[in-house]
Short mmCIF file of the C-alpha atoms (twelve columns), coordinates in Angstrom:
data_MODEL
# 
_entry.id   MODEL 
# 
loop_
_atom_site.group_PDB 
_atom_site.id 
_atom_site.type_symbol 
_atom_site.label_atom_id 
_atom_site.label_alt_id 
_atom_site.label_comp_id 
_atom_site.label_asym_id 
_atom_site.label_seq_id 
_atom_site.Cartn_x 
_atom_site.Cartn_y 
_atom_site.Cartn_z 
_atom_site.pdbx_PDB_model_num 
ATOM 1   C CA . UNK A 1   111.331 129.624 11.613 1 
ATOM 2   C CA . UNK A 2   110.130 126.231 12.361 1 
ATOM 3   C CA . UNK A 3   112.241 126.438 16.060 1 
ATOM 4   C CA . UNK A 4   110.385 129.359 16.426 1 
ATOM 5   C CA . UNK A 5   106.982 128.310 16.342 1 
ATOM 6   C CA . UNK A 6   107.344 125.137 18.348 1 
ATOM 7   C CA . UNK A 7   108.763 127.310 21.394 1 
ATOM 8   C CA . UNK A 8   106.027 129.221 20.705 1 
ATOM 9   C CA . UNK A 9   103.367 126.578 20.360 1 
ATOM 10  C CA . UNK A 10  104.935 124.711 23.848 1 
ATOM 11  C CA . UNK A 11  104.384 127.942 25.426 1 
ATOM 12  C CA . UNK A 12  100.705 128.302 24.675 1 
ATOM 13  C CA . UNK A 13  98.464  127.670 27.484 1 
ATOM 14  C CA . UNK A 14  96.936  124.235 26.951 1 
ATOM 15  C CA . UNK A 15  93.469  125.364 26.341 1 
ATOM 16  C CA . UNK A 16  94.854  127.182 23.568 1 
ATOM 17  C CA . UNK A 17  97.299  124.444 21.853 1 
ATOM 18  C CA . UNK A 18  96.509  123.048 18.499 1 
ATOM 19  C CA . UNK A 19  94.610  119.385 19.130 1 
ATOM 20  C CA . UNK A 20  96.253  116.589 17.973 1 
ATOM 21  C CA . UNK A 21  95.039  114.365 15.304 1 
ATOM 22  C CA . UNK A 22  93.379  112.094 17.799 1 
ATOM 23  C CA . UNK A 23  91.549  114.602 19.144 1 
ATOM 24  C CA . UNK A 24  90.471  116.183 16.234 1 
ATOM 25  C CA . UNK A 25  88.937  112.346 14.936 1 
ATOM 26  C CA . UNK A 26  87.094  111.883 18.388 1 
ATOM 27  C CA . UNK A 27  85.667  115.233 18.169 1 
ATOM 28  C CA . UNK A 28  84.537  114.899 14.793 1 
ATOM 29  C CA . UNK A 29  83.186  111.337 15.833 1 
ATOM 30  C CA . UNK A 30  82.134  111.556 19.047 1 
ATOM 31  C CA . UNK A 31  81.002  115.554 19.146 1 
ATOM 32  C CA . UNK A 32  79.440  116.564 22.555 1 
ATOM 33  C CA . UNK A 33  78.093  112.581 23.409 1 
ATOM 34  C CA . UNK A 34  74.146  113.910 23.060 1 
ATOM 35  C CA . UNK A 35  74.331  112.644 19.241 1 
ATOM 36  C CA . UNK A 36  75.609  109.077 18.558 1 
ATOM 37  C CA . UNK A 37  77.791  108.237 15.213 1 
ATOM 38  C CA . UNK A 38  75.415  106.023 12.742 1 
ATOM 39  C CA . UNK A 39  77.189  103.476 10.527 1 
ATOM 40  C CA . UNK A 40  74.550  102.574 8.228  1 
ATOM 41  C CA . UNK A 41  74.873  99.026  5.806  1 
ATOM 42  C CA . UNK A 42  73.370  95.623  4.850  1 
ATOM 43  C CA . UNK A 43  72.951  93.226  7.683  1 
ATOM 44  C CA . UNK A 44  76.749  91.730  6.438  1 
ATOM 45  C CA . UNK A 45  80.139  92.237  7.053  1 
ATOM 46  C CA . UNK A 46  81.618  93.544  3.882  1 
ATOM 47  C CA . UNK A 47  82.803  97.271  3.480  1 
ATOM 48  C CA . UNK A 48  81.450  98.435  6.836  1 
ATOM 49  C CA . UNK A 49  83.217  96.218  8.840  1 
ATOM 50  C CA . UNK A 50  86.536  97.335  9.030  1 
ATOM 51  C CA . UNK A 51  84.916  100.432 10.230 1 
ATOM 52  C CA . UNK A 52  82.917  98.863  12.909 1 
ATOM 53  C CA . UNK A 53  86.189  97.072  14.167 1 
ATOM 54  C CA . UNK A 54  88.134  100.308 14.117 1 
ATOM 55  C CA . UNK A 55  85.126  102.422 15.752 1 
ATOM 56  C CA . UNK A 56  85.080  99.618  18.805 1 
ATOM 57  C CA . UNK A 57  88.915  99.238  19.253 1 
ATOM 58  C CA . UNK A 58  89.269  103.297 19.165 1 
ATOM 59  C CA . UNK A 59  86.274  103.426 21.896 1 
ATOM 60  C CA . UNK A 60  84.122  105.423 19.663 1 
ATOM 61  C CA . UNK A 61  80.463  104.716 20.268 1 
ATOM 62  C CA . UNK A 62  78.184  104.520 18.031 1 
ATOM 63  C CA . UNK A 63  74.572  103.076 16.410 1 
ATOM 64  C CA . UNK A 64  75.133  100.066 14.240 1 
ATOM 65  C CA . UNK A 65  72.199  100.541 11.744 1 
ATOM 66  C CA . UNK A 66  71.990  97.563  9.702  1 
ATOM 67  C CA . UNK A 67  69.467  98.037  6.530  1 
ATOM 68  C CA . UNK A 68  67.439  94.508  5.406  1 
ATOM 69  C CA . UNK A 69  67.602  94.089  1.853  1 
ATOM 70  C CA . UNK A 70  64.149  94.392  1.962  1 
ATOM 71  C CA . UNK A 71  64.085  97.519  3.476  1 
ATOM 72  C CA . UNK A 72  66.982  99.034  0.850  1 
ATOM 73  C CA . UNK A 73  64.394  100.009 -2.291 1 
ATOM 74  C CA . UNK A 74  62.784  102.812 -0.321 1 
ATOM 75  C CA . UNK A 75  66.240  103.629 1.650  1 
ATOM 76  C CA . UNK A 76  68.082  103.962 -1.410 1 
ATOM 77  C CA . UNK A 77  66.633  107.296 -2.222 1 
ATOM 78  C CA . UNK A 78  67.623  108.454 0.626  1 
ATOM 79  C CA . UNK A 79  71.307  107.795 0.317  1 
ATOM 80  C CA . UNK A 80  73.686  110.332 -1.024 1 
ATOM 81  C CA . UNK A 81  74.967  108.039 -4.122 1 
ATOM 82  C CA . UNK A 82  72.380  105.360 -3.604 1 
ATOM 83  C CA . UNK A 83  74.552  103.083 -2.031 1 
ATOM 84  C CA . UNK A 84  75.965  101.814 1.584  1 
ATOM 85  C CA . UNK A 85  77.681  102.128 3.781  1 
ATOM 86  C CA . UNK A 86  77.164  105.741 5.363  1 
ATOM 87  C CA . UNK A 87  78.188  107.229 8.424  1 
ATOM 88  C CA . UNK A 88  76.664  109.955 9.833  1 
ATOM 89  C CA . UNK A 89  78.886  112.031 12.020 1 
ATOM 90  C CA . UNK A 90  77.278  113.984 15.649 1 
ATOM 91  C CA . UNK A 91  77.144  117.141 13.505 1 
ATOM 92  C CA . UNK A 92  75.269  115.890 10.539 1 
ATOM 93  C CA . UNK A 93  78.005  115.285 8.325  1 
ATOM 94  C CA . UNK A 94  77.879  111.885 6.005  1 
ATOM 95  C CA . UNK A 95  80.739  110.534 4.645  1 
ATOM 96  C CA . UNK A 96  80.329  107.630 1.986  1 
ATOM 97  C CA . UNK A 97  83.616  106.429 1.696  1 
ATOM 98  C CA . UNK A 98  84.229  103.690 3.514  1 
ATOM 99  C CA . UNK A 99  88.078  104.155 3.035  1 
ATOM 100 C CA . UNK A 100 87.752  107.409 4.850  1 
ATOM 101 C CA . UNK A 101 85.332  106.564 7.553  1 
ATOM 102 C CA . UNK A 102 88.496  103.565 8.776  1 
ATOM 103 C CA . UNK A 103 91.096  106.333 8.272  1 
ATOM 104 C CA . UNK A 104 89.034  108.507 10.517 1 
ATOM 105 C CA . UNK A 105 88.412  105.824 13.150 1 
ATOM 106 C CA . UNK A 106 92.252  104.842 12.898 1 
ATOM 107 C CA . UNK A 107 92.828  108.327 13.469 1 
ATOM 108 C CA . UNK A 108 90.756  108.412 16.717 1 
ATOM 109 C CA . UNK A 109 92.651  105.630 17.922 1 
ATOM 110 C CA . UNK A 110 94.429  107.200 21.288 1 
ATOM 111 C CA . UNK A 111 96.861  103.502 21.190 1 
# 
């Protein structure tokens, strides 16, 4: 069965082949280009910086927000847990973890 689907699959027209992984993470961070990615944090390097080195070696563009502490009492509120980082994706999504916003720039990385 699983000969059968990949002769299948490399038969498919390429507009209709599944995307890879790589695609799938630029699409989901890079959407249509009209809405930049947002990587919101403190004005250090800590947990966000991983991501900011992975978003800039994958070529992933995207708004480096980086909150003043004395701006982070009224942001706070606004944060899903109350904390930092976040990343906003194109399409609205956030994702707070900043283990899974690296995996998902790794991911996008076409090297």
């Amino acid at each position: 069965a699983d000969h059968t689907t990949q002769i299948i699959v490399t038969c498919l027209p390429h507009s209709t082949m599944p995307k890879s992984n790589i695609d799938q993470a630029r699409d989901l961070l890079i959407g249509d280009g009209k809405t930049p990615l947002k990587l919101e944090y403190f004005p250090i390097e800590g947990l966000a910086e991983q991501v900011r080195i992975a978003l800039a070696v994958a070529d992933v563009p995207f708004d480096d927000i980086r909150i003043g502490y004395d701006e982070w009492g009224e942001k706070k509120s606004t944060t899903r847990h109350g904390q930092l980082p976040e990343m906003t994706l194109p399409n609205g999504v956030v994702v707070t973890e900043s283990m899974a916003m690296l995996r998902l720039a790794g991911e996008a990385d076409p090297e």
